[in-house]
PDB file of C-alpha atoms and ligand atoms in Angstrom:
ATOM      1  CA  MET A 923       8.347  -1.986   3.669  1.00 33.00           C
ATOM      2  CA  ALA A 924       6.450  -3.815   1.041  1.00 33.00           C
ATOM      3  CA  ARG A 925       2.692  -4.318   1.831  1.00 35.00           C
ATOM      4  CA  GLU A 926       1.830  -7.830   2.172  1.00 39.00           C
ATOM      5  CA  TYR A 927      -1.449  -9.927   1.861  1.00 42.00           C
ATOM      6  CA  GLU A 928      -2.546 -13.014   3.435  1.00 43.00           C
ATOM      7  CA  LEU A 929      -3.598 -15.734   1.151  1.00 37.00           C
ATOM      8  CA  LYS A 930      -4.967 -19.034   1.402  1.00 34.00           C
ATOM      9  CA  PRO A 931      -2.863 -21.956  -0.139  1.00 33.00           C
ATOM     10  CA  ALA A 932      -2.195 -21.180  -3.748  1.00 31.00           C
ATOM     11  CA  PRO A 933      -2.552 -23.445  -6.617  1.00 33.00           C
ATOM     12  CA  ALA A 934       0.309 -25.754  -7.134  1.00 38.00           C
ATOM     13  CA  ASP A 935       1.758 -23.770  -9.930  1.00 37.00           C
ATOM     14  CA  VAL A 936       1.740 -20.746  -8.027  1.00 33.00           C
ATOM     15  CA  ALA A 937       2.704 -22.319  -4.687  1.00 33.00           C
ATOM     16  CA  ASP A 938       5.768 -23.859  -6.340  1.00 38.00           C
ATOM     17  CA  ASP A 939       6.948 -20.343  -7.203  1.00 36.00           C
ATOM     18  CA  LEU A 940       6.500 -18.684  -3.839  1.00 31.00           C
ATOM     19  CA  ALA A 941       9.574 -18.891  -1.821  1.00 32.00           C
ATOM     20  CA  GLY A 942       9.448 -21.450   0.873  1.00 36.00           C
ATOM     21  CA  GLY A 943       5.810 -22.229   0.213  1.00 37.00           C
ATOM     22  CA  THR A 944       4.826 -19.173   2.276  1.00 37.00           C
ATOM     23  CA  THR A 945       1.216 -18.020   2.238  1.00 36.00           C
ATOM     24  CA  THR A 946       2.205 -14.336   2.515  1.00 38.00           C
ATOM     25  CA  ILE A 947       3.186 -12.405  -0.640  1.00 37.00           C
ATOM     26  CA  ASN A 948       4.360  -9.063  -1.222  1.00 38.00           C
ATOM     27  CA  ARG A 949       2.711  -6.501  -3.390  1.00 39.00           C
ATOM     28  CA  ARG A 950       4.848  -7.284  -6.449  1.00 39.00           C
ATOM     29  CA  GLN A 951       4.009 -10.967  -6.242  1.00 38.00           C
ATOM     30  CA  PHE A 952       0.331 -10.278  -5.674  1.00 37.00           C
ATOM     31  CA  LEU A 953       0.301  -8.155  -8.853  1.00 36.00           C
ATOM     32  CA  ARG A 954       1.980 -11.130 -10.700  1.00 34.00           C
ATOM     33  CA  TYR A 955      -0.034 -13.988  -9.326  1.00 34.00           C
ATOM     34  CA  GLY A 956      -3.425 -11.932  -9.796  1.00 32.00           C
ATOM     35  CA  PHE A 957      -3.100 -12.577 -13.480  1.00 29.00           C
ATOM     36  CA  ASN A 958      -1.911 -16.020 -13.542  1.00 27.00           C
ATOM     37  CA  THR A 959      -5.197 -17.991 -13.569  1.00 30.00           C
ATOM     38  CA  ALA A 960      -7.336 -19.046 -16.480  1.00 29.00           C
ATOM     39  CA  ALA A 961     -10.074 -16.441 -15.853  1.00 31.00           C
ATOM     40  CA  GLY A 962      -8.052 -14.062 -13.546  1.00 33.00           C
ATOM     41  CA  VAL A 963      -7.553 -10.533 -14.463  1.00 34.00           C
ATOM     42  CA  LEU A 964      -6.461  -7.534 -12.275  1.00 36.00           C
ATOM     43  CA  THR A 965      -7.312  -3.923 -12.650  1.00 35.00           C
ATOM     44  CA  ALA A 966      -5.958  -2.946  -9.073  1.00 35.00           C
ATOM     45  CA  SER A 967      -2.860  -1.463 -10.381  1.00 35.00           C
ATOM     46  CA  LEU A 968      -4.144   0.699 -13.188  1.00 36.00           C
ATOM     47  CA  GLY A 969      -3.903   3.664 -11.034  1.00 34.00           C
ATOM     48  CA  MET A 970      -0.231   3.392 -11.086  1.00 32.00           C
ATOM     49  CA  LEU A 971      -0.009   2.445 -14.850  1.00 34.00           C
ATOM     50  CA  GLY A 972      -1.101   5.854 -16.185  1.00 36.00           C
ATOM     51  CA  PHE A 973      -4.799   6.140 -15.734  1.00 38.00           C
ATOM     52  CA  ALA A 974      -4.268   9.453 -14.144  1.00 36.00           C
ATOM     53  CA  ALA A 975      -3.125  10.822 -17.284  1.00 35.00           C
ATOM     54  CA  ILE A 976      -6.093   9.893 -19.313  1.00 38.00           C
ATOM     55  CA  LEU A 977      -9.000  10.197 -16.813  1.00 40.00           C
ATOM     56  CA  LEU A 978     -11.681  12.509 -18.181  1.00 43.00           C
ATOM     57  CA  PRO A 979     -15.128  13.084 -17.097  1.00 42.00           C
ATOM     58  CA  PRO A 980     -17.899  11.181 -18.975  1.00 45.00           C
ATOM     59  CA  GLY A 981     -18.314  12.724 -22.411  1.00 46.00           C
ATOM     60  CA  GLY A 982     -14.801  13.750 -22.601  1.00 43.00           C
ATOM     61  CA  GLY A 983     -13.607  10.854 -24.659  1.00 42.00           C
ATOM     62  CA  SER A 984     -12.413  10.904 -28.065  1.00 42.00           C
ATOM     63  CA  GLY A 985     -14.594  11.454 -31.023  1.00 42.00           C
ATOM     64  CA  GLY A 986     -17.827  10.200 -29.453  1.00 49.00           C
ATOM     65  CA  ASP A 987     -16.624   6.634 -29.496  1.00 74.00           C
ATOM     66  CA  LEU A 988     -18.673   4.568 -26.981  1.00 87.00           C
ATOM     67  CA  ALA A 989     -16.879   1.329 -27.407  1.00 94.00           C
ATOM     68  CA  VAL A 990     -15.366   0.003 -24.276  1.00 95.00           C
ATOM     69  CA  GLN A 991     -11.718  -0.998 -24.727  1.00 95.00           C
ATOM     70  CA  PHE A 992      -9.638  -3.528 -22.955  1.00 93.00           C
ATOM     71  CA  TRP A 993      -6.894  -2.035 -20.691  1.00 90.00           C
ATOM     72  CA  ALA A 994      -4.025  -4.176 -19.982  1.00 87.00           C
ATOM     73  CA  LYS A 995      -1.108  -1.729 -19.815  1.00 83.00           C
ATOM     74  CA  GLY A 996       1.737  -3.456 -18.125  1.00 79.00           C
ATOM     75  CA  ARG A 997       0.041  -6.663 -17.936  1.00 79.00           C
ATOM     76  CA  GLU A 998       0.107  -7.750 -21.548  1.00 85.00           C
ATOM     77  CA  ASP A 999       1.809 -10.936 -20.809  1.00 85.00           C
ATOM     78  CA  GLU A1000      -0.456 -12.020 -17.848  1.00 81.00           C
ATOM     79  CA  ALA A1001      -4.081 -10.812 -18.356  1.00 85.00           C
ATOM     80  CA  TRP A1002      -6.075 -13.066 -20.608  1.00 90.00           C
ATOM     81  CA  TYR A1003      -6.906 -10.076 -22.727  1.00 92.00           C
ATOM     82  CA  GLY A1004      -3.235  -8.714 -22.664  1.00 91.00           C
ATOM     83  CA  ALA A1005      -2.907  -8.942 -26.498  1.00 95.00           C
ATOM     84  CA  LYS A1006      -6.028  -6.900 -26.736  1.00 95.00           C
ATOM     85  CA  HIS A1007      -4.971  -3.781 -24.954  1.00 93.00           C
ATOM     86  CA  LEU A1008      -6.955  -0.848 -26.231  1.00 94.00           C
ATOM     87  CA  GLN A1009      -8.940  -3.093 -28.565  1.00 96.00           C
ATOM     88  CA  PRO A1010     -12.747  -2.774 -28.482  1.00 97.00           C
ATOM     89  CA  MET A1011     -14.221  -5.333 -25.992  1.00 97.00           C
ATOM     90  CA  THR A1012     -16.669  -7.830 -27.536  1.00 97.00           C
ATOM     91  CA  LYS A1013     -18.922 -10.217 -25.957  1.00 97.00           C
ATOM     92  CA  ALA A1014     -17.183 -13.048 -27.861  1.00 98.00           C
ATOM     93  CA  ASP A1015     -14.182 -12.248 -25.862  1.00 97.00           C
ATOM     94  CA  PHE A1016     -15.840 -12.679 -22.691  1.00 96.00           C
ATOM     95  CA  VAL A1017     -17.722 -15.971 -23.833  1.00 96.00           C
ATOM     96  CA  ALA A1018     -14.550 -17.555 -24.862  1.00 96.00           C
ATOM     97  CA  GLU A1019     -12.809 -16.765 -21.713  1.00 94.00           C
ATOM     98  CA  ALA A1020     -15.745 -17.666 -19.325  1.00 93.00           C
ATOM     99  CA  ALA A1021     -15.612 -21.290 -20.904  1.00 93.00           C
ATOM    100  CA  LYS A1022     -12.391 -21.869 -19.137  1.00 91.00           C
ATOM    101  CA  SER A1023     -13.844 -20.940 -15.625  1.00 90.00           C
ATOM    102  CA  SER A1024     -15.765 -23.330 -13.539  1.00 90.00           C
ATOM    103  CA  THR A1025     -18.163 -20.762 -12.686  1.00 90.00           C
ATOM    104  CA  GLY A1026     -18.999 -19.477 -16.241  1.00 92.00           C
ATOM    105  CA  THR A1027     -17.755 -16.055 -15.563  1.00 92.00           C
ATOM    106  CA  ALA A1028     -14.908 -13.721 -16.947  1.00 91.00           C
ATOM    107  CA  GLY A1029     -13.911 -10.318 -16.062  1.00 90.00           C
ATOM    108  CA  ALA A1030     -11.806  -7.673 -17.467  1.00 91.00           C
ATOM    109  CA  ALA A1031     -10.355  -4.023 -16.918  1.00 89.00           C
ATOM    110  CA  GLY A1032     -11.348  -1.502 -19.531  1.00 91.00           C
ATOM    111  CA  VAL A1033     -11.304   2.096 -20.273  1.00 91.00           C
ATOM    112  CA  TRP A1034     -14.422   3.808 -21.509  1.00 89.00           C
ATOM    113  CA  ASN A1035     -14.911   7.496 -22.458  1.00 81.00           C
ATOM    114  CA  GLY A1036     -11.648   8.130 -20.549  1.00 80.00           C
ATOM    115  CA  VAL A1037     -12.578   6.519 -17.340  1.00 84.00           C
ATOM    116  CA  PRO A1038     -11.596   3.128 -15.779  1.00 87.00           C
ATOM    117  CA  VAL A1039     -14.226   0.346 -15.858  1.00 90.00           C
ATOM    118  CA  ALA A1040     -14.566  -3.238 -15.308  1.00 92.00           C
ATOM    119  CA  VAL A1041     -16.668  -5.550 -17.252  1.00 94.00           C
ATOM    120  CA  ASN A1042     -18.061  -8.852 -16.075  1.00 94.00           C
ATOM    121  CA  TYR A1043     -19.696 -11.654 -17.949  1.00 95.00           C
ATOM    122  CA  VAL A1044     -21.825 -14.025 -16.074  1.00 95.00           C
ATOM    123  CA  GLU A1045     -23.717 -16.903 -17.946  1.00 96.00           C
ATOM    124  CA  HIS A1046     -26.968 -15.729 -16.449  1.00 97.00           C
ATOM    125  CA  SER A1047     -29.297 -16.697 -19.318  1.00 96.00           C
ATOM    126  CA  LYS A1048     -27.971 -20.159 -19.120  1.00 95.00           C
ATOM    127  CA  TYR A1049     -27.922 -20.817 -15.359  1.00 96.00           C
ATOM    128  CA  ALA A1050     -30.622 -18.363 -13.927  1.00 96.00           C
ATOM    129  CA  GLY A1051     -33.200 -21.255 -13.600  1.00 93.00           C
ATOM    130  CA  THR A1052     -30.845 -23.905 -12.197  1.00 96.00           C
ATOM    131  CA  PRO A1053     -30.246 -24.864  -8.623  1.00 97.00           C
ATOM    132  CA  GLU A1054     -27.714 -22.441  -7.042  1.00 94.00           C
ATOM    133  CA  SER A1055     -25.965 -25.430  -5.424  1.00 93.00           C
ATOM    134  CA  ASN A1056     -24.485 -26.223  -8.854  1.00 94.00           C
ATOM    135  CA  GLY A1057     -22.052 -23.494  -8.240  1.00 91.00           C
ATOM    136  CA  LYS A1058     -22.703 -21.802 -11.565  1.00 93.00           C
ATOM    137  CA  ALA A1059     -22.960 -17.902 -11.220  1.00 94.00           C
ATOM    138  CA  ARG A1060     -25.858 -15.986 -12.245  1.00 97.00           C
ATOM    139  CA  PHE A1061     -27.031 -12.464 -11.467  1.00 97.00           C
ATOM    140  CA  GLN A1062     -28.924 -11.840  -8.288  1.00 97.00           C
ATOM    141  CA  PHE A1063     -31.357  -9.080  -8.018  1.00 97.00           C
ATOM    142  CA  MET A1064     -31.209  -7.970  -4.402  1.00 97.00           C
ATOM    143  CA  GLU A1065     -32.204  -5.460  -1.650  1.00 96.00           C
ATOM    144  CA  GLY A1066     -29.462  -2.812  -0.755  1.00 94.00           C
ATOM    145  CA  TYR A1067     -28.550  -1.229   2.397  1.00 93.00           C
ATOM    146  CA  ASP A1068     -26.390   1.811   2.992  1.00 90.00           C
ATOM    147  CA  GLU A1069     -23.117   1.728   5.151  1.00 87.00           C
ATOM    148  CA  THR A1070     -25.304   2.254   8.374  1.00 91.00           C
ATOM    149  CA  GLY A1071     -27.491  -0.868   7.460  1.00 91.00           C
ATOM    150  CA  LYS A1072     -30.491   1.210   6.560  1.00 94.00           C
ATOM    151  CA  TYR A1073     -32.589  -0.246   3.813  1.00 96.00           C
ATOM    152  CA  VAL A1074     -32.253   1.761   0.674  1.00 94.00           C
ATOM    153  CA  GLY A1075     -34.310  -0.067  -1.802  1.00 96.00           C
ATOM    154  CA  HIS A1076     -34.414  -2.867  -4.226  1.00 97.00           C
ATOM    155  CA  PHE A1077     -32.350  -3.035  -7.531  1.00 97.00           C
ATOM    156  CA  GLU A1078     -35.577  -3.829  -9.402  1.00 96.00           C
ATOM    157  CA  ASP A1079     -37.093  -0.565  -8.335  1.00 94.00           C
ATOM    158  CA  LEU A1080     -34.387   1.177 -10.258  1.00 93.00           C
ATOM    159  CA  ALA A1081     -34.387  -1.205 -13.094  1.00 94.00           C
ATOM    160  CA  GLU A1082     -38.105  -0.890 -13.540  1.00 95.00           C
ATOM    161  CA  ALA A1083     -37.741   2.954 -13.868  1.00 92.00           C
ATOM    162  CA  ASP A1084     -34.774   2.426 -16.267  1.00 90.00           C
ATOM    163  CA  PRO A1085     -34.480  -0.909 -17.861  1.00 92.00           C
ATOM    164  CA  ARG A1086     -31.137  -0.125 -19.145  1.00 91.00           C
ATOM    165  CA  LEU A1087     -29.688  -0.970 -15.696  1.00 91.00           C
ATOM    166  CA  MET A1088     -30.467  -4.467 -16.193  1.00 93.00           C
ATOM    167  CA  PRO A1089     -27.469  -6.595 -17.264  1.00 93.00           C
ATOM    168  CA  SER A1090     -27.108  -6.514 -20.955  1.00 88.00           C
ATOM    169  CA  ASP A1091     -26.429  -9.723 -22.874  1.00 95.00           C
ATOM    170  CA  ASP A1092     -25.145 -11.226 -19.667  1.00 97.00           C
ATOM    171  CA  LEU A1093     -22.657  -8.519 -19.258  1.00 97.00           C
ATOM    172  CA  VAL A1094     -22.383  -5.787 -16.449  1.00 96.00           C
ATOM    173  CA  MET A1095     -20.089  -2.852 -16.409  1.00 95.00           C
ATOM    174  CA  VAL A1096     -19.179  -0.960 -13.426  1.00 93.00           C
ATOM    175  CA  PHE A1097     -17.141   2.213 -12.650  1.00 90.00           C
ATOM    176  CA  GLY A1098     -13.710   1.255 -11.874  1.00 88.00           C
ATOM    177  CA  ARG A1099     -12.844   3.322  -8.852  1.00 89.00           C
ATOM    178  CA  CYS A1100     -13.322   1.889  -5.307  1.00 91.00           C
ATOM    179  CA  THR A1101     -15.964   3.600  -3.104  1.00 93.00           C
ATOM    180  CA  HIS A1102     -13.469   3.673  -0.238  1.00 91.00           C
ATOM    181  CA  LEU A1103     -10.788   5.973  -1.363  1.00 89.00           C
ATOM    182  CA  CYS A1104     -11.317   5.898  -5.158  1.00 88.00           C
ATOM    183  CA  CYS A1105      -8.473   3.459  -5.910  1.00 85.00           C
ATOM    184  CA  ILE A1106      -8.995   1.192  -9.085  1.00 80.00           C
ATOM    185  CA  PRO A1107     -10.146  -2.243  -7.876  1.00 71.00           C
ATOM    186  CA  GLY A1108      -9.962  -5.369  -9.799  1.00 64.00           C
ATOM    187  CA  TRP A1109     -10.984  -8.886 -10.564  1.00 58.00           C
ATOM    188  CA  GLN A1110      -8.668 -11.461  -9.935  1.00 54.00           C
ATOM    189  CA  LEU A1111      -8.740 -15.231  -8.946  1.00 44.00           C
ATOM    190  CA  VAL A1112      -5.682 -16.047  -7.062  1.00 45.00           C
ATOM    191  CA  SER A1113      -6.628 -18.814  -4.684  1.00 46.00           C
ATOM    192  CA  ASN A1114      -7.522 -17.026  -1.559  1.00 55.00           C
ATOM    193  CA  SER A1115     -10.792 -17.094   0.157  1.00 59.00           C
ATOM    194  CA  PHE A1116     -12.091 -14.155  -1.768  1.00 60.00           C
ATOM    195  CA  THR A1117     -11.140 -14.885  -5.274  1.00 64.00           C
ATOM    196  CA  GLU A1118     -10.836 -18.482  -6.035  1.00 68.00           C
ATOM    197  CA  ASP A1119     -12.754 -19.674  -9.097  1.00 79.00           C
ATOM    198  CA  SER A1120     -15.875 -20.484  -7.307  1.00 86.00           C
ATOM    199  CA  TRP A1121     -19.316 -18.751  -6.769  1.00 91.00           C
ATOM    200  CA  THR A1122     -21.460 -18.629  -3.707  1.00 91.00           C
ATOM    201  CA  PRO A1123     -25.017 -17.092  -3.866  1.00 94.00           C
ATOM    202  CA  GLY A1124     -26.150 -14.210  -1.545  1.00 93.00           C
ATOM    203  CA  GLY A1125     -23.486 -11.486  -2.394  1.00 92.00           C
ATOM    204  CA  GLY A1126     -21.666 -12.431   0.811  1.00 90.00           C
ATOM    205  CA  ASP A1127     -17.994 -12.417   1.469  1.00 87.00           C
ATOM    206  CA  ASP A1128     -17.274 -16.016   0.639  1.00 81.00           C
ATOM    207  CA  GLY A1129     -16.773 -17.906  -2.507  1.00 78.00           C
ATOM    208  CA  GLY A1130     -14.723 -16.451  -5.335  1.00 78.00           C
ATOM    209  CA  THR A1131     -15.541 -14.416  -8.527  1.00 83.00           C
ATOM    210  CA  LYS A1132     -15.001 -11.169  -6.453  1.00 85.00           C
ATOM    211  CA  MET A1133     -13.455  -7.974  -7.687  1.00 87.00           C
ATOM    212  CA  PHE A1134     -10.704  -7.174  -5.183  1.00 82.00           C
ATOM    213  CA  CYS A1135      -9.406  -3.803  -4.434  1.00 84.00           C
ATOM    214  CA  ILE A1136      -5.800  -4.079  -3.637  1.00 76.00           C
ATOM    215  CA  CYS A1137      -5.426  -0.708  -2.003  1.00 80.00           C
ATOM    216  CA  HIS A1138      -7.125  -1.952   1.269  1.00 82.00           C
ATOM    217  CA  SER A1139      -8.647  -5.278   0.255  1.00 81.00           C
ATOM    218  CA  SER A1140     -12.399  -4.359  -0.309  1.00 88.00           C
ATOM    219  CA  ARG A1141     -14.348  -6.983  -2.296  1.00 88.00           C
ATOM    220  CA  PHE A1142     -17.271  -6.604  -4.652  1.00 92.00           C
ATOM    221  CA  ASP A1143     -19.529  -9.386  -5.954  1.00 93.00           C
ATOM    222  CA  PRO A1144     -20.385  -8.505  -9.718  1.00 93.00           C
ATOM    223  CA  THR A1145     -23.173 -11.045  -9.652  1.00 95.00           C
ATOM    224  CA  ALA A1146     -25.034  -9.290  -6.621  1.00 97.00           C
ATOM    225  CA  LEU A1147     -26.906  -6.364  -8.021  1.00 98.00           C
ATOM    226  CA  GLU A1148     -28.472  -4.041  -5.602  1.00 97.00           C
ATOM    227  CA  MET A1149     -29.791  -0.445  -5.046  1.00 95.00           C
ATOM    228  CA  ASN A1150     -27.391   1.641  -3.043  1.00 94.00           C
ATOM    229  CA  THR A1151     -26.652   5.194  -2.127  1.00 93.00           C
ATOM    230  CA  ASN A1152     -23.633   7.487  -2.110  1.00 92.00           C
ATOM    231  CA  ARG A1153     -22.617  11.039  -1.855  1.00 89.00           C
ATOM    232  CA  ASN A1154     -21.533  13.570  -4.418  1.00 88.00           C
ATOM    233  CA  ARG A1155     -18.111  14.523  -3.518  1.00 86.00           C
ATOM    234  CA  SER A1156     -18.504  18.140  -4.616  1.00 85.00           C
ATOM    235  CA  ASN A1157     -21.714  19.168  -2.996  1.00 89.00           C
ATOM    236  CA  GLY A1158     -22.474  16.515  -0.526  1.00 89.00           C
ATOM    237  CA  ALA A1159     -25.888  15.527  -2.046  1.00 89.00           C
ATOM    238  CA  THR A1160     -26.642  11.950  -1.900  1.00 89.00           C
ATOM    239  CA  PHE A1161     -27.994   9.853  -4.756  1.00 90.00           C
ATOM    240  CA  ASN A1162     -29.239   6.451  -5.361  1.00 92.00           C
ATOM    241  CA  TYR A1163     -27.805   4.091  -7.848  1.00 93.00           C
ATOM    242  CA  ALA A1164     -27.782   0.552  -9.170  1.00 94.00           C
ATOM    243  CA  GLY A1165     -24.585  -1.223  -8.193  1.00 95.00           C
ATOM    244  CA  ILE A1166     -22.673  -4.395  -7.480  1.00 96.00           C
ATOM    245  CA  ARG A1167     -22.557  -5.297  -3.845  1.00 96.00           C
ATOM    246  CA  ARG A1168     -19.743  -4.567  -1.521  1.00 94.00           C
ATOM    247  CA  ALA A1169     -18.950  -7.930  -0.205  1.00 92.00           C
ATOM    248  CA  GLY A1170     -16.207  -7.143   2.397  1.00 89.00           C
ATOM    249  CA  GLY A1171     -13.604  -4.613   3.521  1.00 89.00           C
ATOM    250  CA  PRO A1172     -13.563  -0.882   4.257  1.00 91.00           C
ATOM    251  CA  ALA A1173     -15.457   0.256   1.164  1.00 94.00           C
ATOM    252  CA  PRO A1174     -18.787   1.540   2.410  1.00 94.00           C
ATOM    253  CA  VAL A1175     -20.963   0.693  -0.486  1.00 95.00           C
ATOM    254  CA  GLY A1176     -20.933  -1.214  -3.719  1.00 95.00           C
ATOM    255  CA  LEU A1177     -19.599  -0.004  -7.324  1.00 94.00           C
ATOM    256  CA  PRO A1178     -22.024   1.721  -9.488  1.00 94.00           C
ATOM    257  CA  ILE A1179     -23.253   0.007 -12.682  1.00 94.00           C
ATOM    258  CA  ILE A1180     -22.755   2.019 -16.114  1.00 92.00           C
ATOM    259  CA  PRO A1181     -25.419   0.671 -18.494  1.00 93.00           C
ATOM    260  CA  ILE A1182     -24.048  -0.933 -21.680  1.00 94.00           C
ATOM    261  CA  GLN A1183     -25.367  -2.034 -25.096  1.00 94.00           C
ATOM    262  CA  LEU A1184     -24.014  -4.240 -27.810  1.00 95.00           C
ATOM    263  CA  ASN A1185     -23.254  -2.626 -31.200  1.00 95.00           C
ATOM    264  CA  GLY A1186     -23.058  -5.784 -33.178  1.00 95.00           C
ATOM    265  CA  ASP A1187     -20.724  -7.633 -30.762  1.00 96.00           C
ATOM    266  CA  VAL A1188     -18.903  -4.598 -29.469  1.00 97.00           C
ATOM    267  CA  ILE A1189     -19.689  -3.341 -25.885  1.00 97.00           C
ATOM    268  CA  GLU A1190     -20.659   0.161 -25.650  1.00 95.00           C
ATOM    269  CA  GLY A1191     -21.459   2.324 -22.601  1.00 92.00           C
ATOM    270  CA  ILE A1192     -24.470   4.566 -22.289  1.00 87.00           C
ATOM    271  CA  THR A1193     -23.546   8.065 -21.423  1.00 76.00           C
ATOM    272  CA  ASP A1194     -26.601   9.694 -19.939  1.00 70.00           C
ATOM    273  CA  TYR A1195     -26.434   8.038 -16.687  1.00 64.00           C
ATOM    274  CA  VAL A1196     -23.727   9.787 -14.801  1.00 66.00           C
ATOM    275  CA  ASP A1197     -24.589  10.000 -11.028  1.00 66.00           C
ATOM    276  CA  TRP A1198     -22.071   7.093 -10.683  1.00 70.00           C
ATOM    277  CA  TYR A1199     -19.162   9.328 -11.422  1.00 72.00           C
ATOM    278  CA  THR A1200     -19.561  12.019  -8.733  1.00 82.00           C
ATOM    279  CA  TYR A1201     -18.372  10.185  -5.557  1.00 87.00           C
ATOM    280  CA  CYS A1202     -14.760  10.506  -6.631  1.00 84.00           C
ATOM    281  CA  ASP A1203     -14.411  13.731  -8.375  1.00 71.00           C
TER     282      ASP A1203
HETATM  283  S1  LIG B1108      -9.473   2.252  -1.921  1.00 50.85           S
HETATM  284 FE1  LIG B1108     -10.347   0.253  -2.305  1.00 50.85          FE
HETATM  285  S2  LIG B1108     -10.214  -0.550  -0.316  1.00 50.85           S
HETATM  286 FE2  LIG B1108      -9.335   1.316  -0.017  1.00 50.85          FE
END
């Protein structure tokens, strides 16, 4: 039986297309509608679309190319970057897309060095000093807590030690595998309570601009940067990391940030910060 997702009322163009105006859609519909908004993209299905065949450990990519590439396989007609599949991501791509969003944000699935990633652009430098009530997203540097609620530390503790963890040029990149069961989550803006094109401060489970894992509905806030902790799957050792906050769902902790830099306008990942990789493999 197809998995179903409860959605809040969808935008008119989507609602008209849902049989009988239902607020329940099946998995196939979810995948489709997840792409049908101006700023919406969806990476949740990447695991079924061939990533397993190219998944390599950090450093295992081809030819030392550090550029992050768009990944829109199977979604070429729906994702805003569909025509750019496997082309290098540039900041200009995100700036142009964010201009269509009421929150000033844009997100995209990508592949870097053989691993799935998601890149989010937030107009932080434009809105950081403005009232949060204006609904314009900006990065929030926050305290972090582990899955038991124990205080772990502050994002700025890590960023002070390694400034590369700070968002670069209003961009943040995260490892694209969910901390729940290592599915590949996504950013999408269908009009449910987690994903509509709105922004709420605090890193909580309201407002939109969330990355949404289709596997079991975990949500992550790419604007809420925190310190967190996770466990090396192979040896059980724990490690602290800078990540984006888990906003809700069964995922125990947030998604790890992979530092990036711009080469000209091309987004490149930085390879020598790799603890983030170890919780899945
Ligand atoms: S794998 Fe993402 S919520 Fe379960």
